[in-house]
Short mmCIF file of C-alpha atoms in Angstrom, two decimals:
data_model
loop_
_atom_site.label_atom_id
_atom_site.label_comp_id
_atom_site.label_asym_id
_atom_site.label_seq_id
_atom_site.Cartn_x
_atom_site.Cartn_y
_atom_site.Cartn_z
CA MET A 1 -65.49 142.60 -8.50
CA LYS A 2 -64.15 144.95 -5.61
CA MET A 3 -62.41 144.77 -3.60
CA LEU A 4 -63.27 146.42 -0.93
CA PRO A 5 -60.34 148.53 1.16
CA LEU A 6 -59.40 146.75 5.16
CA ARG A 7 -59.04 148.66 8.15
CA ALA A 8 -55.50 148.57 8.93
CA ALA A 9 -55.64 146.63 12.32
CA VAL A 10 -57.10 143.63 10.63
CA ALA A 11 -55.11 144.03 7.48
CA ALA A 12 -52.48 143.93 9.98
CA ALA A 13 -53.17 141.10 11.04
CA LEU A 14 -53.86 139.34 8.85
CA LEU A 15 -50.61 139.79 7.08
CA SER A 16 -49.39 139.16 10.34
CA ALA A 17 -50.87 135.62 10.17
CA ALA A 18 -49.60 135.26 7.49
CA ILE A 19 -45.86 136.37 7.47
CA GLY A 20 -44.42 137.03 10.53
CA VAL A 21 -44.82 140.15 12.71
CA SER A 22 -41.69 141.07 11.48
CA ALA A 23 -41.50 141.32 7.79
CA LYS A 24 -42.74 144.15 6.09
CA PRO A 25 -44.52 143.44 2.94
CA LEU A 26 -45.31 145.31 -0.38
CA VAL A 27 -48.22 145.69 -1.71
CA VAL A 28 -48.86 146.75 -5.29
CA CYS A 29 -52.66 147.94 -5.63
CA THR A 30 -53.28 146.00 -10.02
CA GLU A 31 -55.87 146.30 -12.22
CA ALA A 32 -56.97 142.98 -12.83
CA SER A 33 -56.88 139.43 -12.22
CA PRO A 34 -54.59 137.26 -13.08
CA GLU A 35 -55.95 134.23 -16.09
CA GLY A 36 -53.61 131.92 -14.60
CA PHE A 37 -50.74 130.78 -13.59
CA ASP A 38 -49.45 128.86 -16.58
CA MET A 39 -47.57 131.65 -18.65
CA ALA A 40 -47.24 129.78 -21.51
CA GLN A 41 -50.72 129.98 -22.12
CA TYR A 42 -51.65 133.61 -21.71
CA THR A 43 -50.62 136.56 -23.49
CA THR A 44 -51.63 139.92 -20.99
CA ALA A 45 -49.48 142.09 -19.91
CA VAL A 46 -51.39 141.47 -15.71
CA THR A 47 -50.64 137.84 -15.99
CA GLY A 48 -47.22 138.02 -16.49
CA ASP A 49 -46.55 140.69 -14.10
CA ALA A 50 -48.24 138.15 -11.29
CA VAL A 51 -46.37 135.25 -12.40
CA SER A 52 -43.19 135.43 -14.68
CA GLU A 53 -41.78 138.40 -13.57
CA THR A 54 -42.09 136.95 -9.91
CA ILE A 55 -42.05 132.99 -10.35
CA PHE A 56 -39.97 132.40 -13.07
CA ASN A 57 -37.39 133.25 -15.08
CA ARG A 58 -35.98 133.66 -18.77
CA LEU A 59 -32.64 132.27 -20.54
CA VAL A 60 -31.93 136.20 -20.98
CA GLY A 61 -34.21 139.19 -19.49
CA PHE A 62 -34.63 142.53 -20.17
CA LYS A 63 -31.90 145.11 -17.98
CA PRO A 64 -34.02 146.72 -15.70
CA GLY A 65 -35.58 149.77 -17.28
CA THR A 66 -34.19 149.44 -20.92
CA THR A 67 -34.78 146.82 -23.84
CA GLN A 68 -31.18 145.88 -23.54
CA VAL A 69 -31.04 142.29 -23.36
CA ILE A 70 -28.91 140.38 -20.63
CA PRO A 71 -27.78 137.14 -19.49
CA SER A 72 -30.70 135.75 -16.68
CA LEU A 73 -30.49 132.25 -16.92
CA ALA A 74 -27.83 131.56 -19.22
CA ASP A 75 -25.09 133.38 -17.87
CA SER A 76 -23.69 133.20 -21.89
CA TRP A 77 -23.88 132.07 -25.09
CA GLU A 78 -22.84 131.98 -28.64
CA ILE A 79 -24.21 132.06 -31.77
CA SER A 80 -23.00 130.62 -34.96
CA ASP A 81 -22.09 132.25 -38.59
CA ASP A 82 -25.06 131.42 -40.06
CA GLY A 83 -27.76 132.30 -37.27
CA LEU A 84 -29.36 128.57 -37.06
CA SER A 85 -28.10 127.71 -34.35
CA TYR A 86 -27.61 129.01 -30.96
CA THR A 87 -25.61 127.47 -27.92
CA PHE A 88 -26.18 128.84 -24.21
CA HIS A 89 -24.69 127.64 -21.46
CA LEU A 90 -26.96 127.78 -17.93
CA ARG A 91 -25.72 129.57 -14.69
CA LYS A 92 -24.85 126.69 -12.55
CA GLY A 93 -26.09 126.27 -8.60
CA VAL A 94 -30.16 127.96 -9.18
CA LYS A 95 -32.58 126.17 -7.19
CA PHE A 96 -36.13 125.95 -7.71
CA HIS A 97 -38.78 127.11 -5.49
CA THR A 98 -39.05 124.99 -2.60
CA THR A 99 -42.96 125.20 -1.02
CA GLU A 100 -45.57 123.09 0.65
CA TYR A 101 -46.12 120.80 -2.61
CA PHE A 102 -42.33 120.99 -3.74
CA LYS A 103 -39.38 120.01 -2.34
CA PRO A 104 -36.55 119.93 -5.47
CA SER A 105 -34.16 117.51 -5.65
CA ARG A 106 -31.65 118.86 -8.40
CA ASP A 107 -30.95 122.55 -9.52
CA PHE A 108 -31.60 123.73 -12.34
CA ASN A 109 -30.73 122.72 -15.26
CA ALA A 110 -31.03 121.66 -19.40
CA ASP A 111 -33.87 119.30 -18.83
CA ASP A 112 -35.61 121.78 -17.81
CA VAL A 113 -34.82 124.67 -20.86
CA VAL A 114 -36.16 121.74 -22.99
CA TRP A 115 -39.21 120.53 -21.26
CA SER A 116 -39.74 123.82 -21.29
CA PHE A 117 -40.13 124.50 -25.38
CA GLN A 118 -40.48 121.56 -26.34
CA ARG A 119 -43.39 121.12 -24.30
CA GLN A 120 -45.11 124.02 -26.10
CA LEU A 121 -43.05 122.51 -29.85
CA ASP A 122 -44.21 119.09 -30.20
CA PRO A 123 -47.67 117.57 -30.75
CA ASN A 124 -46.20 114.11 -29.14
CA HIS A 125 -44.54 115.71 -25.79
CA PRO A 126 -46.88 114.36 -22.47
CA TRP A 127 -47.77 117.87 -21.44
CA HIS A 128 -48.80 119.48 -25.20
CA LYS A 129 -52.38 117.99 -24.76
CA GLN A 130 -52.72 119.93 -21.38
CA SER A 131 -53.65 123.39 -22.43
CA SER A 132 -56.83 123.87 -22.70
CA VAL A 133 -55.85 126.91 -24.79
CA GLY A 134 -52.95 125.89 -26.78
CA PHE A 135 -49.91 127.97 -25.98
CA PRO A 136 -50.70 131.64 -27.67
CA TYR A 137 -47.79 133.02 -28.12
CA PHE A 138 -45.22 131.17 -29.02
CA GLU A 139 -47.96 129.34 -32.26
CA SER A 140 -49.31 133.26 -32.52
CA MET A 141 -45.01 134.49 -33.01
CA GLY A 142 -44.62 131.05 -35.76
CA PHE A 143 -42.39 128.98 -33.30
CA LYS A 144 -43.67 126.16 -34.52
CA GLU A 145 -41.95 126.63 -37.30
CA LEU A 146 -38.55 128.26 -35.53
CA LEU A 147 -38.00 126.17 -33.96
CA LYS A 148 -36.49 123.00 -35.84
CA ASN A 149 -34.61 121.36 -32.63
CA VAL A 150 -33.79 121.88 -28.61
CA GLU A 151 -31.43 119.78 -27.16
CA LYS A 152 -29.56 119.03 -24.60
CA VAL A 153 -25.79 119.40 -24.92
CA ASP A 154 -24.78 118.41 -21.11
CA ASP A 155 -26.45 119.73 -18.22
CA SER A 156 -25.51 123.27 -17.93
CA THR A 157 -25.30 123.83 -22.22
CA VAL A 158 -28.58 123.47 -24.25
CA LYS A 159 -28.45 124.14 -28.03
CA PHE A 160 -31.73 125.71 -30.51
CA SER A 161 -31.35 125.26 -34.40
CA LEU A 162 -33.02 127.46 -36.47
CA PRO A 163 -34.74 127.14 -40.17
CA ARG A 164 -33.63 130.66 -41.36
CA ARG A 165 -32.37 133.34 -39.28
CA GLU A 166 -34.59 135.62 -37.39
CA ALA A 167 -33.18 138.48 -36.53
CA PRO A 168 -35.25 139.02 -32.72
CA PHE A 169 -34.50 135.54 -31.56
CA LEU A 170 -32.95 137.00 -28.35
CA ALA A 171 -35.46 139.59 -27.12
CA ASP A 172 -38.33 137.10 -27.72
CA ILE A 173 -36.72 134.70 -25.78
CA ALA A 174 -36.56 137.18 -22.72
CA MET A 175 -40.21 137.10 -23.00
CA ALA A 176 -42.27 135.99 -21.11
CA PHE A 177 -43.50 132.77 -22.77
CA SER A 178 -39.94 131.11 -22.76
CA SER A 179 -40.05 131.18 -19.29
CA ILE A 180 -38.67 127.90 -18.02
CA TYR A 181 -40.39 125.53 -15.53
CA SER A 182 -39.59 122.00 -13.51
CA ALA A 183 -38.91 119.28 -15.63
CA GLU A 184 -38.91 117.76 -12.08
CA TYR A 185 -42.16 119.49 -11.22
CA ALA A 186 -43.75 118.88 -14.06
CA ASP A 187 -43.37 114.82 -14.01
CA GLN A 188 -44.47 114.55 -10.15
CA LEU A 189 -47.52 116.01 -11.81
CA LEU A 190 -48.19 114.02 -14.56
CA LYS A 191 -47.22 110.75 -12.22
CA ALA A 192 -49.88 111.77 -9.74
CA GLY A 193 -52.29 113.19 -12.49
CA LYS A 194 -52.59 116.65 -11.10
CA GLN A 195 -51.58 118.25 -15.12
CA GLY A 196 -54.48 121.50 -13.39
CA ASP A 197 -52.13 122.45 -10.60
CA LEU A 198 -49.00 123.79 -12.63
CA ASN A 199 -51.90 127.07 -13.44
CA ASN A 200 -53.13 127.09 -9.94
CA LYS A 201 -49.49 126.08 -7.58
CA PRO A 202 -46.91 127.69 -9.69
CA VAL A 203 -43.09 126.37 -9.19
CA GLY A 204 -39.84 128.42 -10.86
CA THR A 205 -36.55 130.35 -10.62
CA GLY A 206 -37.84 133.64 -9.78
CA PRO A 207 -37.50 136.58 -7.02
CA PHE A 208 -40.57 135.33 -5.19
CA ILE A 209 -42.42 132.31 -3.99
CA PHE A 210 -46.14 131.73 -4.66
CA GLN A 211 -48.18 131.56 -1.35
CA ARG A 212 -51.93 131.54 -2.83
CA TYR A 213 -54.48 133.09 -4.91
CA ALA A 214 -57.98 134.80 -3.43
CA LYS A 215 -59.34 134.93 -6.56
CA ASP A 216 -59.98 138.73 -7.71
CA ALA A 217 -59.21 140.06 -4.55
CA GLN A 218 -55.28 139.24 -4.04
CA VAL A 219 -51.82 137.45 -4.90
CA ARG A 220 -50.07 136.48 -2.18
CA PHE A 221 -45.90 135.23 -2.93
CA LYS A 222 -42.86 136.04 0.33
CA ALA A 223 -39.45 136.76 -0.95
CA ASN A 224 -37.27 133.79 -2.85
CA PRO A 225 -34.38 133.31 0.12
CA GLU A 226 -32.00 131.35 -2.88
CA TYR A 227 -32.63 134.08 -5.56
CA PHE A 228 -30.11 133.50 -7.64
CA LEU A 229 -30.04 137.49 -7.56
CA GLY A 230 -29.69 138.12 -4.32
CA LYS A 231 -33.34 137.89 -1.82
CA PRO A 232 -35.72 140.73 -2.49
CA PRO A 233 -35.64 143.26 0.48
CA ALA A 234 -39.82 143.05 0.84
CA GLU A 235 -39.57 140.25 2.82
CA ALA A 236 -43.53 139.69 0.99
CA LEU A 237 -45.35 140.83 -2.49
CA ILE A 238 -49.07 141.07 -2.23
CA LEU A 239 -51.11 142.04 -5.95
CA ALA A 240 -53.93 144.13 -4.20
CA ILE A 241 -56.70 143.58 -6.98
CA ALA A 242 -59.10 147.00 -7.45
CA VAL A 243 -60.58 147.06 -11.20
CA ASP A 244 -61.84 151.23 -10.71
CA ASN A 245 -58.29 153.10 -11.23
CA ASN A 246 -60.51 155.61 -7.97
CA VAL A 247 -60.23 152.74 -5.70
CA ARG A 248 -56.32 152.20 -5.99
CA GLN A 249 -55.84 156.17 -6.00
CA GLN A 250 -57.93 156.22 -2.70
CA LYS A 251 -55.42 152.70 -1.34
CA LEU A 252 -52.68 154.12 -2.25
CA LYS A 253 -53.70 157.59 -0.32
CA ALA A 254 -54.87 155.41 2.76
CA ASN A 255 -51.69 153.83 2.44
CA GLU A 256 -53.36 150.15 1.87
CA CYS A 257 -50.86 149.95 -1.09
CA GLN A 258 -47.74 151.58 -1.33
CA ILE A 259 -47.28 150.72 -5.40
CA ALA A 260 -50.73 151.80 -7.61
CA LEU A 261 -50.19 150.53 -11.56
CA TYR A 262 -51.89 152.46 -13.51
CA PRO A 263 -53.59 155.82 -12.61
CA LYS A 264 -55.24 157.48 -14.93
CA PRO A 265 -53.42 160.61 -16.69
CA ASP A 266 -55.67 163.25 -15.03
CA ASP A 267 -55.07 162.04 -11.85
CA ILE A 268 -51.52 162.87 -12.53
CA PRO A 269 -51.32 166.69 -10.99
CA SER A 270 -53.68 165.52 -7.97
CA ILE A 271 -51.42 162.57 -7.27
CA LYS A 272 -47.63 164.97 -7.78
CA GLN A 273 -48.92 167.88 -5.86
CA ASP A 274 -49.11 165.83 -2.37
CA PRO A 275 -46.18 165.04 -0.29
CA ASN A 276 -46.37 161.40 0.57
CA LEU A 277 -46.62 160.34 -3.09
CA LYS A 278 -44.39 160.11 -6.15
CA VAL A 279 -44.99 159.46 -9.82
CA ALA A 280 -42.32 157.07 -12.40
CA GLU A 281 -43.42 157.45 -16.54
CA LEU A 282 -42.61 157.31 -19.62
CA ASP A 283 -43.33 156.73 -22.94
CA ALA A 284 -43.89 153.98 -23.33
CA MET A 285 -44.01 151.07 -26.43
CA THR A 286 -47.92 150.97 -26.23
CA VAL A 287 -50.83 151.16 -28.53
CA SER A 288 -54.44 151.33 -28.18
CA TYR A 289 -56.78 150.71 -31.04
CA MET A 290 -60.28 149.09 -31.91
CA ALA A 291 -59.94 145.43 -33.83
CA MET A 292 -62.56 145.43 -36.84
CA ASN A 293 -63.51 141.39 -36.97
CA THR A 294 -63.44 141.12 -40.90
CA GLN A 295 -64.88 137.83 -40.95
CA HIS A 296 -68.05 139.16 -39.72
CA LYS A 297 -71.03 140.76 -41.90
CA TYR A 298 -70.17 143.78 -43.44
CA MET A 299 -67.40 144.18 -41.73
CA SER A 300 -65.91 141.97 -43.93
CA ASP A 301 -65.50 144.57 -46.14
CA VAL A 302 -62.74 147.43 -46.46
CA ARG A 303 -65.35 150.65 -47.35
CA VAL A 304 -66.87 149.46 -44.16
CA ARG A 305 -63.26 149.65 -42.50
CA LYS A 306 -62.67 152.23 -43.69
CA ALA A 307 -66.25 154.70 -43.16
CA ILE A 308 -65.64 153.58 -39.42
CA ASP A 309 -62.30 155.03 -38.92
CA ILE A 310 -62.76 158.28 -40.87
CA ALA A 311 -66.37 158.86 -38.51
CA PHE A 312 -64.49 158.43 -35.71
CA ASP A 313 -63.11 161.22 -34.47
CA LYS A 314 -59.61 160.29 -32.78
CA GLU A 315 -58.44 163.40 -31.97
CA ALA A 316 -61.26 163.97 -29.80
CA TYR A 317 -60.70 160.21 -27.95
CA VAL A 318 -56.81 160.55 -26.68
CA ASN A 319 -57.45 164.29 -25.61
CA ALA A 320 -60.50 162.93 -23.59
CA LEU A 321 -58.80 159.58 -22.44
CA PHE A 322 -55.20 160.44 -21.67
CA GLY A 323 -55.02 164.30 -21.88
CA LYS A 324 -53.56 167.20 -23.70
CA GLY A 325 -49.46 165.99 -23.83
CA ASN A 326 -49.92 162.05 -21.87
CA ALA A 327 -51.01 160.57 -25.29
CA THR A 328 -50.21 160.49 -29.52
CA VAL A 329 -52.72 159.83 -31.97
CA ALA A 330 -51.67 156.92 -33.60
CA VAL A 331 -51.83 156.18 -37.68
CA ASN A 332 -50.02 152.90 -37.68
CA PRO A 333 -49.59 149.47 -35.54
CA TYR A 334 -46.41 150.58 -33.92
CA PRO A 335 -45.55 153.58 -32.34
CA PRO A 336 -42.67 155.74 -33.86
CA THR A 337 -39.77 154.97 -31.16
CA LEU A 338 -39.29 151.59 -32.77
CA LEU A 339 -37.78 150.84 -36.22
CA GLY A 340 -38.68 150.68 -39.17
CA TYR A 341 -41.73 153.09 -38.51
CA ASN A 342 -43.07 154.83 -41.50
CA HIS A 343 -43.35 158.72 -40.89
CA ASP A 344 -45.11 158.85 -44.78
CA LEU A 345 -48.68 157.36 -43.88
CA LYS A 346 -51.35 159.93 -42.61
CA ASN A 347 -54.95 159.57 -40.85
CA PRO A 348 -57.10 160.76 -43.65
CA PRO A 349 -59.10 163.38 -42.75
CA ARG A 350 -62.27 163.11 -40.35
CA ASP A 351 -65.24 162.78 -42.90
CA LEU A 352 -69.06 162.44 -41.95
CA ASP A 353 -70.39 162.24 -45.97
CA LYS A 354 -67.09 160.06 -47.49
CA ALA A 355 -68.75 157.81 -44.46
CA ARG A 356 -72.02 157.67 -44.90
CA ALA A 357 -71.11 157.20 -49.37
CA LEU A 358 -68.81 153.90 -48.20
CA LEU A 359 -71.08 152.60 -45.76
CA LYS A 360 -74.39 153.13 -48.68
CA GLU A 361 -72.25 151.71 -51.09
CA ALA A 362 -71.03 148.35 -48.69
CA GLY A 363 -74.76 148.00 -48.44
CA VAL A 364 -74.96 148.20 -44.89
CA PRO A 365 -78.33 149.14 -44.07
CA GLU A 366 -79.36 152.53 -42.11
CA GLY A 367 -79.52 151.58 -38.59
CA TYR A 368 -77.43 148.97 -38.51
CA VAL A 369 -76.28 147.59 -35.34
CA PHE A 370 -72.82 146.68 -34.56
CA THR A 371 -71.01 145.20 -31.65
CA LEU A 372 -68.29 146.29 -29.67
CA PHE A 373 -66.67 144.75 -26.99
CA THR A 374 -65.22 146.90 -23.58
CA ARG A 375 -63.61 146.10 -20.84
CA ASN A 376 -64.47 147.47 -17.36
CA GLY A 377 -61.98 149.29 -14.97
CA GLY A 378 -58.94 150.86 -16.71
CA GLY A 379 -54.74 150.35 -17.71
CA PRO A 380 -52.09 152.20 -19.46
CA THR A 381 -54.18 152.07 -22.96
CA ASN A 382 -57.44 152.66 -22.19
CA PRO A 383 -57.78 153.89 -18.78
CA ASN A 384 -61.51 154.77 -19.08
CA PRO A 385 -63.45 152.31 -21.00
CA MET A 386 -66.88 153.44 -20.83
CA LEU A 387 -66.03 157.40 -21.72
CA GLY A 388 -63.83 155.92 -25.30
CA ALA A 389 -66.73 153.72 -26.17
CA GLN A 390 -69.65 156.06 -25.79
CA MET A 391 -67.83 158.47 -27.62
CA MET A 392 -66.89 155.76 -30.60
CA GLN A 393 -71.23 155.63 -29.85
CA ALA A 394 -72.40 159.13 -30.94
CA ASP A 395 -69.50 159.82 -33.97
CA LEU A 396 -71.37 156.16 -35.64
CA ALA A 397 -74.37 157.36 -35.04
CA LYS A 398 -73.97 160.60 -36.95
CA VAL A 399 -73.08 157.95 -39.43
CA GLY A 400 -76.10 156.01 -39.44
CA ILE A 401 -74.26 152.98 -37.61
CA LYS A 402 -75.57 151.75 -34.22
CA LEU A 403 -72.88 150.37 -31.54
CA ASP A 404 -74.20 148.35 -28.81
CA ILE A 405 -71.38 148.33 -26.27
CA ARG A 406 -70.46 145.10 -24.21
CA VAL A 407 -68.93 146.47 -20.52
CA MET A 408 -67.00 143.36 -19.31
CA GLU A 409 -64.49 141.81 -16.86
CA TRP A 410 -60.72 141.58 -18.36
CA GLY A 411 -60.68 137.77 -18.56
CA GLU A 412 -64.34 137.04 -20.02
CA MET A 413 -63.61 140.34 -22.50
CA LEU A 414 -60.74 138.25 -23.95
CA LYS A 415 -62.12 134.77 -23.92
CA ARG A 416 -65.31 136.05 -26.07
CA ALA A 417 -62.04 138.40 -28.85
CA LYS A 418 -60.59 135.48 -29.05
CA ASN A 419 -63.45 133.57 -29.67
CA GLY A 420 -64.07 136.02 -33.12
CA GLU A 421 -67.94 137.14 -31.58
CA HIS A 422 -67.33 140.62 -31.62
CA ASP A 423 -67.30 143.21 -34.27
CA ILE A 424 -65.11 145.44 -32.93
CA VAL A 425 -63.14 145.21 -29.90
CA SER A 426 -61.25 147.79 -27.73
CA ALA A 427 -57.80 146.57 -26.81
CA GLY A 428 -54.22 147.47 -26.45
CA TRP A 429 -50.73 146.66 -26.75
CA ALA A 430 -47.60 146.99 -25.38
CA GLY A 431 -44.32 146.00 -26.84
CA ASP A 432 -42.40 142.69 -24.84
CA ASN A 433 -39.44 143.04 -26.39
CA GLY A 434 -38.38 146.41 -28.04
CA ASP A 435 -38.80 144.91 -31.92
CA PRO A 436 -41.42 145.85 -34.46
CA ASP A 437 -42.14 142.63 -35.24
CA ASN A 438 -43.91 142.08 -31.35
CA PHE A 439 -46.64 144.37 -32.51
CA LEU A 440 -46.72 142.64 -35.70
CA THR A 441 -46.58 139.81 -35.61
CA PRO A 442 -48.65 138.23 -32.08
CA MET A 443 -51.45 140.34 -33.03
CA LEU A 444 -51.88 140.67 -37.04
CA SER A 445 -50.56 137.29 -38.77
CA CYS A 446 -52.09 134.90 -40.29
CA GLU A 447 -50.99 132.32 -37.61
CA ALA A 448 -52.77 135.04 -34.84
CA ALA A 449 -56.05 134.72 -36.50
CA LYS A 450 -56.09 131.17 -36.26
CA ASN A 451 -55.50 130.98 -32.48
CA GLY A 452 -57.80 134.64 -31.72
CA GLU A 453 -54.65 136.67 -30.74
CA ASN A 454 -55.54 138.48 -34.04
CA TYR A 455 -58.85 140.09 -33.30
CA ALA A 456 -59.10 141.60 -36.70
CA ARG A 457 -59.37 138.32 -37.64
CA TRP A 458 -57.47 139.52 -40.48
CA CYS A 459 -54.95 138.75 -42.70
CA ASN A 460 -52.99 139.22 -45.54
CA GLU A 461 -50.27 137.20 -47.44
CA LYS A 462 -48.42 140.33 -48.99
CA PHE A 463 -48.75 141.62 -45.30
CA GLN A 464 -47.38 138.19 -44.06
CA ALA A 465 -44.78 136.85 -47.00
CA LEU A 466 -42.95 140.79 -46.14
CA LEU A 467 -43.33 140.11 -41.43
CA ASP A 468 -41.42 136.74 -42.84
CA GLU A 469 -38.52 138.53 -44.76
CA ALA A 470 -38.32 141.11 -42.38
CA ARG A 471 -37.71 139.01 -39.09
CA ALA A 472 -34.86 136.97 -41.18
CA LYS A 473 -33.20 140.30 -41.99
CA VAL A 474 -29.32 140.74 -40.12
CA ASP A 475 -29.47 144.59 -41.24
CA PRO A 476 -31.08 146.86 -39.76
CA ALA A 477 -31.85 149.34 -43.02
CA GLU A 478 -33.22 146.24 -44.39
CA ARG A 479 -35.69 145.43 -41.67
CA ALA A 480 -36.84 148.91 -41.72
CA LYS A 481 -37.18 149.23 -45.22
CA LEU A 482 -39.83 145.77 -45.09
CA TYR A 483 -41.67 146.71 -42.23
CA GLU A 484 -42.05 150.53 -43.67
CA GLN A 485 -44.22 148.04 -46.69
CA ALA A 486 -46.10 146.75 -44.12
CA GLN A 487 -47.37 149.21 -43.06
CA VAL A 488 -48.63 150.04 -46.20
CA LEU A 489 -50.72 147.32 -46.55
CA PHE A 490 -51.68 147.54 -42.91
CA ASN A 491 -53.53 150.58 -44.03
CA GLN A 492 -54.81 150.18 -47.24
CA ASP A 493 -57.17 147.34 -45.34
CA GLN A 494 -57.35 149.12 -42.95
CA PRO A 495 -58.40 145.52 -39.77
CA TRP A 496 -57.88 148.20 -36.93
CA ILE A 497 -58.30 151.73 -35.89
CA SER A 498 -55.34 152.53 -34.41
CA MET A 499 -56.21 155.07 -30.75
CA ALA A 500 -52.89 155.72 -28.70
CA HIS A 501 -49.38 155.65 -28.38
CA THR A 502 -49.43 156.51 -24.54
CA ARG A 503 -47.52 158.03 -21.34
CA MET A 504 -47.12 155.31 -18.56
CA PHE A 505 -47.39 155.90 -15.33
CA THR A 506 -46.85 154.16 -11.73
CA ALA A 507 -47.57 156.41 -8.62
CA MET A 508 -46.25 155.38 -5.39
CA ARG A 509 -45.47 156.10 -1.81
CA ASN A 510 -42.33 158.12 -1.41
CA ASN A 511 -40.83 155.30 0.91
CA VAL A 512 -40.65 152.88 -2.48
CA GLU A 513 -37.09 152.79 -3.31
CA GLY A 514 -35.69 150.67 -6.18
CA TYR A 515 -39.00 150.25 -8.54
CA HIS A 516 -37.99 150.77 -12.04
CA ILE A 517 -40.27 151.76 -14.55
CA SER A 518 -39.79 149.92 -18.17
CA PRO A 519 -40.67 150.71 -21.31
CA LEU A 520 -41.35 147.08 -22.10
CA THR A 521 -44.98 148.03 -19.21
CA THR A 522 -43.77 145.47 -17.56
CA ASN A 523 -43.74 145.62 -13.75
CA ASN A 524 -41.35 144.19 -11.56
CA PHE A 525 -40.09 144.32 -7.99
CA ALA A 526 -36.81 142.08 -7.31
CA THR A 527 -35.24 145.49 -6.08
CA THR A 528 -38.00 147.19 -4.92
CA GLN A 529 -39.11 148.14 -0.96
CA VAL A 530 -40.86 150.02 1.27
CA LYS A 531 -38.30 151.61 3.68
#
């Protein structure tokens, strides 16, 4: 549902009532609704922006605009010589949010860290079964097997014990699924039988305090005056949900929002020409892809997946959706800027005759119908979903395959893709920590195939073994060799059509200051203000 633009007078009246006449809100036009506010249950970037970047913090974080790990709720840490234990020393004096529904009686401490991880790790934890979807990122990343124990040493010290070395561990726990919750608030909800409020009325330590959510319209926050890194300069943050790219751009030009996320690449020149606007941009760590359900009829045959790959004109797709210079045609499941990218692998040439022959060998009847799931609206890895789907439909028709395009709302598409209802799904991924494992394990591991986050439902034991071995290596050169081998297996089995690695854009008003565009494609507004 599109949110209709508000008249300036009405908007002013609403904002005055909500946050006071002297407040200077920052309004951000975003592309979709958050799935919920219990970050441990979700994996999407839009939910991360609305939850983990506003309400919560992790033990460690990333330096703004980089992938460099820096202190956050932990101000220091030590790693044992064998790499099997990490001891974190917690920042003192950190306050949880005070809201209408929760008044903390103590500061953040080790109990909160232990609760946040044990909830996801321990099947006997009283909150473990409260999640209707499990803990998809924690599970996909293999943390159930990685964490032997998370223990409180004292109120300001926590020790993590691992069964093996894990090279990306620090970067992993800087990610959204490792957000730290208030154990005191969770106990309050459990005693009151209001467990659902953890997902509806969140409490964290982050820069903004949740106020309310109007479904498919907006999320409102106020600045946290006790934020340990300093009160945000914006008195209030409003995420205005506008699925349509054009609506976001119109609202930006009308100053109904001061930042518009994910403008279409072909709109960038006109935005730059507007004297009231500016654009932040960089090469992001992303991949857009078409996942083929390897558990479905015919799709389980690698010949069919190969046929679809060589029938589709990927270069035409990338140029049409992103424009020249705004994306590169993908070969592998992660971009070439990351460790271990296999530069020897190339996309096979487009070959319609060979595609027809492969389909015939596999016994696919002429005119067979496959379903393609795609989203409404657009984001950084797919700015025009319908155009891309129609291009694939036209190309596959040339080799005798019919494509039934199913367009649906973002959250609905993800739910149905995780259930494995699709033959093909158009998806995208933005790296969360700058490590290649963050692309491979959450989307292509055997564990992710079980919980549905691996939309191809592809489980290759040799591929999995290479990932496991690479994570346990400390030497980057050794890790790189293993990832190069893993990409060979990926391309041999063809669970995806790797589409594009994209350039990321954020459009904003000229009077916006303090915004840091991130290669991780996260959007944090703790230092952003409207002058």
